[in-house]
PDB file of C-alpha atoms in Angstrom:
ATOM      1  CA  MET H   1      60.274 160.559 130.711  1.00  0.00           C
ATOM      2  CA  SER H   2      61.953 160.966 127.377  1.00  0.00           C
ATOM      3  CA  GLU H   3      64.093 164.045 126.872  1.00  0.00           C
ATOM      4  CA  ALA H   4      62.937 163.982 123.259  1.00  0.00           C
ATOM      5  CA  ALA H   5      59.275 164.290 124.259  1.00  0.00           C
ATOM      6  CA  THR H   6      57.356 166.490 121.866  1.00  0.00           C
ATOM      7  CA  ALA H   7      54.605 168.986 122.634  1.00  0.00           C
ATOM      8  CA  VAL H   8      51.163 168.058 121.302  1.00  0.00           C
ATOM      9  CA  GLN H   9      47.873 169.838 120.794  1.00  0.00           C
ATOM     10  CA  GLU H  10      45.832 170.155 123.978  1.00  0.00           C
ATOM     11  CA  GLY H  11      42.549 171.946 124.585  1.00  0.00           C
ATOM     12  CA  LYS H  12      42.551 174.794 127.075  1.00  0.00           C
ATOM     13  CA  GLU H  13      40.371 174.334 130.135  1.00  0.00           C
ATOM     14  CA  ALA H  14      40.222 175.962 133.574  1.00  0.00           C
ATOM     15  CA  ASP H  15      43.559 175.259 135.266  1.00  0.00           C
ATOM     16  CA  HIS H  16      43.308 177.058 138.603  1.00  0.00           C
ATOM     17  CA  HIS H  17      41.953 174.222 140.734  1.00  0.00           C
ATOM     18  CA  PRO H  18      43.885 172.528 143.573  1.00  0.00           C
ATOM     19  CA  TYR H  19      45.935 169.447 142.760  1.00  0.00           C
ATOM     20  CA  PHE H  20      43.850 166.326 142.286  1.00  0.00           C
ATOM     21  CA  ARG H  21      45.358 162.888 141.817  1.00  0.00           C
ATOM     22  CA  PRO H  22      44.193 161.517 138.455  1.00  0.00           C
ATOM     23  CA  LYS H  23      41.645 158.699 138.561  1.00  0.00           C
ATOM     24  CA  ASP H  24      42.116 155.575 136.452  1.00  0.00           C
ATOM     25  CA  ALA H  25      39.762 155.655 133.478  1.00  0.00           C
ATOM     26  CA  ALA H  26      39.197 153.728 130.280  1.00  0.00           C
ATOM     27  CA  THR H  27      37.831 154.657 126.863  1.00  0.00           C
ATOM     28  CA  LEU H  28      36.719 152.383 124.035  1.00  0.00           C
ATOM     29  CA  ILE H  29      37.058 153.272 120.360  1.00  0.00           C
ATOM     30  CA  LEU H  30      34.898 150.960 118.255  1.00  0.00           C
ATOM     31  CA  ILE H  31      35.998 150.594 114.622  1.00  0.00           C
ATOM     32  CA  ASP H  32      33.854 149.540 111.672  1.00  0.00           C
ATOM     33  CA  ARG H  33      36.092 148.281 108.881  1.00  0.00           C
ATOM     34  CA  SER H  34      33.348 146.783 106.704  1.00  0.00           C
ATOM     35  CA  GLY H  35      33.497 149.639 104.165  1.00  0.00           C
ATOM     36  CA  ASP H  36      36.198 151.183 102.015  1.00  0.00           C
ATOM     37  CA  LYS H  37      37.373 153.447 104.843  1.00  0.00           C
ATOM     38  CA  PRO H  38      37.384 152.693 108.583  1.00  0.00           C
ATOM     39  CA  LYS H  39      34.795 154.465 110.698  1.00  0.00           C
ATOM     40  CA  VAL H  40      34.825 155.060 114.451  1.00  0.00           C
ATOM     41  CA  LEU H  41      31.893 155.403 116.819  1.00  0.00           C
ATOM     42  CA  VAL H  42      31.542 158.706 118.664  1.00  0.00           C
ATOM     43  CA  GLY H  43      28.764 160.100 120.809  1.00  0.00           C
ATOM     44  CA  LYS H  44      27.698 163.709 121.254  1.00  0.00           C
ATOM     45  CA  ARG H  45      27.689 164.733 124.913  1.00  0.00           C
ATOM     46  CA  HIS H  46      24.755 166.580 126.412  1.00  0.00           C
ATOM     47  CA  ASP H  47      25.112 170.361 126.492  1.00  0.00           C
ATOM     48  CA  LYS H  48      24.467 170.416 130.262  1.00  0.00           C
ATOM     49  CA  VAL H  49      27.223 168.045 131.430  1.00  0.00           C
ATOM     50  CA  VAL H  50      30.253 169.519 133.216  1.00  0.00           C
ATOM     51  CA  PHE H  51      32.999 167.720 131.279  1.00  0.00           C
ATOM     52  CA  MET H  52      33.262 168.537 127.549  1.00  0.00           C
ATOM     53  CA  PRO H  53      29.625 169.586 126.971  1.00  0.00           C
ATOM     54  CA  GLY H  54      28.387 169.247 123.410  1.00  0.00           C
ATOM     55  CA  LYS H  55      31.578 167.543 122.216  1.00  0.00           C
ATOM     56  CA  TYR H  56      31.810 164.326 120.228  1.00  0.00           C
ATOM     57  CA  VAL H  57      33.626 161.788 122.391  1.00  0.00           C
ATOM     58  CA  PHE H  58      34.368 158.112 122.716  1.00  0.00           C
ATOM     59  CA  PRO H  59      32.447 156.260 125.435  1.00  0.00           C
ATOM     60  CA  GLY H  60      34.476 155.967 128.610  1.00  0.00           C
ATOM     61  CA  GLY H  61      34.792 156.745 132.282  1.00  0.00           C
ATOM     62  CA  ARG H  62      36.341 155.857 135.623  1.00  0.00           C
ATOM     63  CA  VAL H  63      37.275 152.345 136.653  1.00  0.00           C
ATOM     64  CA  ASP H  64      34.728 150.912 139.088  1.00  0.00           C
ATOM     65  CA  LYS H  65      35.480 148.667 142.057  1.00  0.00           C
ATOM     66  CA  SER H  66      33.444 145.882 140.477  1.00  0.00           C
ATOM     67  CA  ASP H  67      35.418 145.854 137.218  1.00  0.00           C
ATOM     68  CA  ASN H  68      38.078 143.511 138.587  1.00  0.00           C
ATOM     69  CA  ARG H  69      35.537 141.062 139.997  1.00  0.00           C
ATOM     70  CA  ILE H  70      33.247 140.589 137.006  1.00  0.00           C
ATOM     71  CA  PRO H  71      33.674 137.202 135.282  1.00  0.00           C
ATOM     72  CA  VAL H  72      34.720 137.445 131.635  1.00  0.00           C
ATOM     73  CA  ALA H  73      34.249 135.211 128.606  1.00  0.00           C
ATOM     74  CA  ALA H  74      37.986 135.266 127.902  1.00  0.00           C
ATOM     75  CA  PRO H  75      40.973 136.955 129.573  1.00  0.00           C
ATOM     76  CA  ILE H  76      42.815 139.917 128.144  1.00  0.00           C
ATOM     77  CA  SER H  77      45.729 138.881 125.965  1.00  0.00           C
ATOM     78  CA  ALA H  78      49.192 138.596 127.466  1.00  0.00           C
ATOM     79  CA  GLU H  79      50.379 141.256 124.995  1.00  0.00           C
ATOM     80  CA  LEU H  80      47.686 143.722 126.059  1.00  0.00           C
ATOM     81  CA  GLU H  81      48.453 143.086 129.715  1.00  0.00           C
ATOM     82  CA  ALA H  82      52.145 143.760 129.046  1.00  0.00           C
ATOM     83  CA  ASN H  83      51.322 147.100 127.402  1.00  0.00           C
ATOM     84  CA  LEU H  84      49.056 148.118 130.288  1.00  0.00           C
ATOM     85  CA  LEU H  85      51.773 147.320 132.822  1.00  0.00           C
ATOM     86  CA  LYS H  86      54.249 149.684 131.139  1.00  0.00           C
ATOM     87  CA  GLY H  87      54.886 153.163 132.529  1.00  0.00           C
ATOM     88  CA  SER H  88      54.295 154.520 136.011  1.00  0.00           C
ATOM     89  CA  PRO H  89      52.852 154.402 138.525  1.00  0.00           C
ATOM     90  CA  LYS H  90      53.156 150.635 138.365  1.00  0.00           C
ATOM     91  CA  ILE H  91      49.927 148.667 138.453  1.00  0.00           C
ATOM     92  CA  ALA H  92      49.107 145.028 139.159  1.00  0.00           C
ATOM     93  CA  PRO H  93      47.814 142.631 136.477  1.00  0.00           C
ATOM     94  CA  SER H  94      44.427 142.762 138.210  1.00  0.00           C
ATOM     95  CA  ARG H  95      44.317 146.517 137.595  1.00  0.00           C
ATOM     96  CA  ALA H  96      45.207 145.997 133.944  1.00  0.00           C
ATOM     97  CA  ARG H  97      42.273 143.611 133.631  1.00  0.00           C
ATOM     98  CA  ALA H  98      39.992 146.095 135.395  1.00  0.00           C
ATOM     99  CA  LEU H  99      40.957 148.849 132.946  1.00  0.00           C
ATOM    100  CA  ALA H 100      40.059 146.716 129.926  1.00  0.00           C
ATOM    101  CA  VAL H 101      36.798 145.550 131.490  1.00  0.00           C
ATOM    102  CA  ALA H 102      35.910 149.132 132.464  1.00  0.00           C
ATOM    103  CA  ALA H 103      36.156 150.173 128.816  1.00  0.00           C
ATOM    104  CA  ILE H 104      33.562 147.541 127.898  1.00  0.00           C
ATOM    105  CA  ARG H 105      31.261 148.488 130.790  1.00  0.00           C
ATOM    106  CA  GLU H 106      31.377 152.188 129.990  1.00  0.00           C
ATOM    107  CA  ALA H 107      30.654 151.530 126.310  1.00  0.00           C
ATOM    108  CA  CYS H 108      27.580 149.495 127.198  1.00  0.00           C
ATOM    109  CA  GLU H 109      26.369 152.050 129.761  1.00  0.00           C
ATOM    110  CA  GLU H 110      26.778 155.060 127.466  1.00  0.00           C
ATOM    111  CA  THR H 111      25.958 153.621 124.028  1.00  0.00           C
ATOM    112  CA  GLY H 112      23.965 150.464 124.724  1.00  0.00           C
ATOM    113  CA  LEU H 113      26.483 148.427 122.728  1.00  0.00           C
ATOM    114  CA  CYS H 114      27.801 145.419 124.639  1.00  0.00           C
ATOM    115  CA  LEU H 115      30.987 143.536 123.731  1.00  0.00           C
ATOM    116  CA  GLY H 116      30.739 139.962 124.901  1.00  0.00           C
ATOM    117  CA  CYS H 117      30.287 136.284 124.138  1.00  0.00           C
ATOM    118  CA  LYS H 118      27.390 133.914 124.752  1.00  0.00           C
ATOM    119  CA  VAL H 119      27.821 131.545 127.675  1.00  0.00           C
ATOM    120  CA  ASP H 120      26.176 128.155 128.156  1.00  0.00           C
ATOM    121  CA  LYS H 121      25.348 128.726 131.801  1.00  0.00           C
ATOM    122  CA  PRO H 122      23.718 132.074 132.737  1.00  0.00           C
ATOM    123  CA  VAL H 123      25.658 134.224 135.195  1.00  0.00           C
ATOM    124  CA  LYS H 124      23.872 136.579 137.565  1.00  0.00           C
ATOM    125  CA  LEU H 125      25.187 140.103 137.085  1.00  0.00           C
ATOM    126  CA  ASP H 126      23.764 143.267 138.601  1.00  0.00           C
ATOM    127  CA  GLY H 127      23.994 147.005 138.050  1.00  0.00           C
ATOM    128  CA  ALA H 128      25.740 148.130 134.884  1.00  0.00           C
ATOM    129  CA  TRP H 129      26.407 144.492 133.971  1.00  0.00           C
ATOM    130  CA  LYS H 130      22.750 143.423 134.040  1.00  0.00           C
ATOM    131  CA  PRO H 131      22.283 143.831 130.249  1.00  0.00           C
ATOM    132  CA  PHE H 132      25.017 141.237 129.711  1.00  0.00           C
ATOM    133  CA  ALA H 133      23.270 138.728 131.974  1.00  0.00           C
ATOM    134  CA  GLU H 134      19.899 139.378 130.332  1.00  0.00           C
ATOM    135  CA  ALA H 135      21.431 138.679 126.913  1.00  0.00           C
ATOM    136  CA  GLY H 136      23.240 135.552 128.144  1.00  0.00           C
ATOM    137  CA  LEU H 137      26.624 137.197 127.715  1.00  0.00           C
ATOM    138  CA  LEU H 138      29.842 137.730 129.578  1.00  0.00           C
ATOM    139  CA  PRO H 139      32.085 140.681 128.704  1.00  0.00           C
ATOM    140  CA  ASP H 140      34.956 139.738 126.396  1.00  0.00           C
ATOM    141  CA  PRO H 141      38.095 141.914 126.578  1.00  0.00           C
ATOM    142  CA  SER H 142      40.268 139.482 124.602  1.00  0.00           C
ATOM    143  CA  GLY H 143      40.028 141.468 121.361  1.00  0.00           C
ATOM    144  CA  LEU H 144      41.008 144.860 122.782  1.00  0.00           C
ATOM    145  CA  PHE H 145      44.121 146.784 121.759  1.00  0.00           C
ATOM    146  CA  LEU H 146      45.743 149.683 123.649  1.00  0.00           C
ATOM    147  CA  ILE H 147      46.070 152.730 121.402  1.00  0.00           C
ATOM    148  CA  ALA H 148      47.179 155.477 123.798  1.00  0.00           C
ATOM    149  CA  ARG H 149      47.379 156.668 127.392  1.00  0.00           C
ATOM    150  CA  ALA H 150      46.755 160.252 128.519  1.00  0.00           C
ATOM    151  CA  ILE H 151      46.789 162.041 131.868  1.00  0.00           C
ATOM    152  CA  THR H 152      44.831 165.256 132.371  1.00  0.00           C
ATOM    153  CA  PRO H 153      47.142 168.162 133.334  1.00  0.00           C
ATOM    154  CA  PRO H 154      47.302 169.380 136.961  1.00  0.00           C
ATOM    155  CA  GLY H 155      44.973 172.187 137.948  1.00  0.00           C
ATOM    156  CA  ARG H 156      41.927 170.802 136.176  1.00  0.00           C
ATOM    157  CA  VAL H 157      38.677 170.265 138.060  1.00  0.00           C
ATOM    158  CA  ARG H 158      38.674 166.625 136.924  1.00  0.00           C
ATOM    159  CA  ARG H 159      41.787 164.585 136.238  1.00  0.00           C
ATOM    160  CA  PHE H 160      41.935 161.173 134.600  1.00  0.00           C
ATOM    161  CA  ASP H 161      44.689 158.688 133.784  1.00  0.00           C
ATOM    162  CA  THR H 162      42.951 157.293 130.727  1.00  0.00           C
ATOM    163  CA  ARG H 163      43.801 154.242 128.662  1.00  0.00           C
ATOM    164  CA  PHE H 164      42.320 154.362 125.178  1.00  0.00           C
ATOM    165  CA  PHE H 165      41.356 150.930 123.873  1.00  0.00           C
ATOM    166  CA  THR H 166      40.019 149.901 120.500  1.00  0.00           C
ATOM    167  CA  ALA H 167      37.940 146.964 119.349  1.00  0.00           C
ATOM    168  CA  ASP H 168      36.334 145.900 116.090  1.00  0.00           C
ATOM    169  CA  ALA H 169      32.612 146.566 115.660  1.00  0.00           C
ATOM    170  CA  SER H 170      32.161 142.855 114.960  1.00  0.00           C
ATOM    171  CA  ALA H 171      32.706 142.286 118.699  1.00  0.00           C
ATOM    172  CA  ILE H 172      29.360 143.963 119.478  1.00  0.00           C
ATOM    173  CA  ALA H 173      27.139 141.123 120.660  1.00  0.00           C
ATOM    174  CA  HIS H 174      24.091 142.970 122.005  1.00  0.00           C
ATOM    175  CA  ARG H 175      22.372 146.344 121.773  1.00  0.00           C
ATOM    176  CA  VAL H 176      20.407 147.846 124.660  1.00  0.00           C
ATOM    177  CA  GLU H 177      17.616 150.015 123.296  1.00  0.00           C
ATOM    178  CA  GLY H 178      16.733 153.434 124.713  1.00  0.00           C
ATOM    179  CA  VAL H 179      20.192 154.372 126.033  1.00  0.00           C
ATOM    180  CA  ILE H 180      20.657 157.287 123.634  1.00  0.00           C
ATOM    181  CA  HIS H 181      18.047 160.032 124.015  1.00  0.00           C
ATOM    182  CA  ALA H 182      17.714 163.791 124.466  1.00  0.00           C
ATOM    183  CA  ASP H 183      18.258 163.696 128.240  1.00  0.00           C
ATOM    184  CA  ALA H 184      21.047 161.092 128.325  1.00  0.00           C
ATOM    185  CA  GLU H 185      24.764 161.749 128.800  1.00  0.00           C
ATOM    186  CA  LEU H 186      25.194 160.984 125.095  1.00  0.00           C
ATOM    187  CA  VAL H 187      22.378 162.369 122.952  1.00  0.00           C
ATOM    188  CA  GLU H 188      23.534 161.024 119.591  1.00  0.00           C
ATOM    189  CA  LEU H 189      25.731 158.230 118.205  1.00  0.00           C
ATOM    190  CA  VAL H 190      27.434 158.406 114.810  1.00  0.00           C
ATOM    191  CA  TRP H 191      29.898 156.269 112.865  1.00  0.00           C
ATOM    192  CA  VAL H 192      32.321 158.664 111.181  1.00  0.00           C
ATOM    193  CA  GLU H 193      35.537 158.547 109.217  1.00  0.00           C
ATOM    194  CA  ILE H 194      38.589 159.859 111.051  1.00  0.00           C
ATOM    195  CA  GLY H 195      39.035 163.522 110.180  1.00  0.00           C
ATOM    196  CA  SER H 196      35.404 164.010 109.110  1.00  0.00           C
ATOM    197  CA  GLN H 197      33.290 167.069 109.929  1.00  0.00           C
ATOM    198  CA  PRO H 198      31.595 165.800 113.124  1.00  0.00           C
ATOM    199  CA  LEU H 199      35.072 165.542 114.673  1.00  0.00           C
ATOM    200  CA  ALA H 200      36.202 169.041 113.680  1.00  0.00           C
ATOM    201  CA  ASP H 201      35.152 170.422 117.073  1.00  0.00           C
ATOM    202  CA  ALA H 202      36.306 167.428 119.094  1.00  0.00           C
ATOM    203  CA  HIS H 203      38.494 167.891 122.170  1.00  0.00           C
ATOM    204  CA  ALA H 204      42.173 168.221 121.281  1.00  0.00           C
ATOM    205  CA  MET H 205      43.097 164.963 123.035  1.00  0.00           C
ATOM    206  CA  THR H 206      40.378 163.149 121.101  1.00  0.00           C
ATOM    207  CA  LYS H 207      42.024 164.409 117.921  1.00  0.00           C
ATOM    208  CA  ASN H 208      45.469 163.363 119.164  1.00  0.00           C
ATOM    209  CA  VAL H 209      44.309 159.812 119.851  1.00  0.00           C
ATOM    210  CA  LEU H 210      42.429 159.602 116.561  1.00  0.00           C
ATOM    211  CA  ALA H 211      45.582 160.657 114.720  1.00  0.00           C
ATOM    212  CA  GLU H 212      47.481 157.840 116.436  1.00  0.00           C
ATOM    213  CA  LEU H 213      44.765 155.345 115.541  1.00  0.00           C
ATOM    214  CA  ASP H 214      44.736 156.559 111.938  1.00  0.00           C
ATOM    215  CA  ARG H 215      48.493 155.925 111.679  1.00  0.00           C
ATOM    216  CA  ARG H 216      48.075 152.452 113.175  1.00  0.00           C
ATOM    217  CA  LEU H 217      45.266 151.529 110.786  1.00  0.00           C
ATOM    218  CA  ALA H 218      47.298 152.713 107.788  1.00  0.00           C
ATOM    219  CA  THR H 219      49.906 150.025 108.454  1.00  0.00           C
ATOM    220  CA  GLY H 220      47.413 147.158 108.304  1.00  0.00           C
ATOM    221  CA  PRO H 221      45.862 145.015 111.058  1.00  0.00           C
ATOM    222  CA  LEU H 222      46.329 146.344 114.576  1.00  0.00           C
ATOM    223  CA  ARG H 223      49.209 144.786 116.504  1.00  0.00           C
ATOM    224  CA  HIS H 224      50.087 144.744 120.170  1.00  0.00           C
ATOM    225  CA  ASP H 225      53.771 145.378 119.462  1.00  0.00           C
ATOM    226  CA  ALA H 226      53.199 148.827 117.936  1.00  0.00           C
ATOM    227  CA  PRO H 227      54.437 151.808 120.005  1.00  0.00           C
ATOM    228  CA  VAL H 228      51.817 153.154 122.429  1.00  0.00           C
ATOM    229  CA  PRO H 229      51.932 156.953 122.891  1.00  0.00           C
ATOM    230  CA  PHE H 230      51.697 158.477 126.348  1.00  0.00           C
ATOM    231  CA  PHE H 231      50.358 162.036 126.578  1.00  0.00           C
ATOM    232  CA  HIS H 232      51.202 163.808 129.837  1.00  0.00           C
ATOM    233  CA  PHE H 233      51.997 167.210 131.296  1.00  0.00           C
ATOM    234  CA  TYR H 234      55.711 167.891 131.775  1.00  0.00           C
ATOM    235  CA  GLY H 235      57.874 171.014 131.684  1.00  0.00           C
ATOM    236  CA  GLY H 236      54.857 173.276 131.399  1.00  0.00           C
ATOM    237  CA  LYS H 237      53.482 171.600 128.269  1.00  0.00           C
ATOM    238  CA  MET H 238      51.540 168.534 127.227  1.00  0.00           C
ATOM    239  CA  GLN H 239      54.105 166.064 125.939  1.00  0.00           C
ATOM    240  CA  LYS H 240      54.040 162.868 123.941  1.00  0.00           C
ATOM    241  CA  ASP H 241      56.263 159.966 124.937  1.00  0.00           C
ATOM    242  CA  VAL H 242      56.117 156.249 124.206  1.00  0.00           C
ATOM    243  CA  LEU H 243      55.074 153.835 126.962  1.00  0.00           C
ATOM    244  CA  GLY H 244      58.029 151.760 128.063  1.00  0.00           C
ATOM    245  CA  ALA H 245      60.524 153.997 126.241  1.00  0.00           C
TER     246      ALA H 245
END
C-alpha cells in the first residue's frame, strides 16, 4: 500500500455487519465512440433489489465457477493478464481469464448484449452462455482493458473485489431481446456521456471509475500500460493507490 494513497469519494452504506471476505467480481463498461463525445452504457437497477436499488450501474457481478472453463474465440491479451495479476492477493492466470470472461457473461445476462466472435463449428454452451451458442458465437475477451479495481469496505452486507473492464461497443456481436423489462434486475438501458444527468445520482464508486475512464479517454486510444487505480479501505478511509505501485 502506498503511503501517498489519497482518500476518494465513497457512498455511505450500512457498515455494522460481520466481516465478510470480498468475492471476486467483474464489471464491463461498454463505450460508444461513434459520435463527437464518448458515451457509456449504464442500466437502471430495479427499486426492489438489495444492492444499490434504483441506481444507474454498469453490468457486472460475481465470478462463476464456469467462467474459467468456457471456450473463448481469442485469449485475453498478455498485457491485460499482466495488469490483472498485479496487486494482492495473488491470483493465477486462470483466475485472470475468468475475471475477464465473467465481465462478458454478466453483460450478456443483464443487458442482452453479447461480446463475441462467430465460429465455424458450433459449440454447445448451456446456462448463461446459451445465447452465445444460439448465435454461433464464442465470447471474445481479447479487446478488454482494465480500468480500475475496487474492494468494498469491511462491515458491508456484501463485499466485492471488483475489476472494472471496458470494451468498445463495436465488439457487441449479438443482442438478446426481452432482457430489459419492468421486473428485471435492470429496468432500463441508456447510452450517456460521462458526467451527464442520468449519472448524477450514481453510486460514488461508479463516479470514481467513470472519472478514471474519462481521464484515460482524454489521452487518446486506451492502452494497457496506463496506470490502473486501486480503490480500497485503509486507515479508516477509502483510498486510491495504483496497482503494482
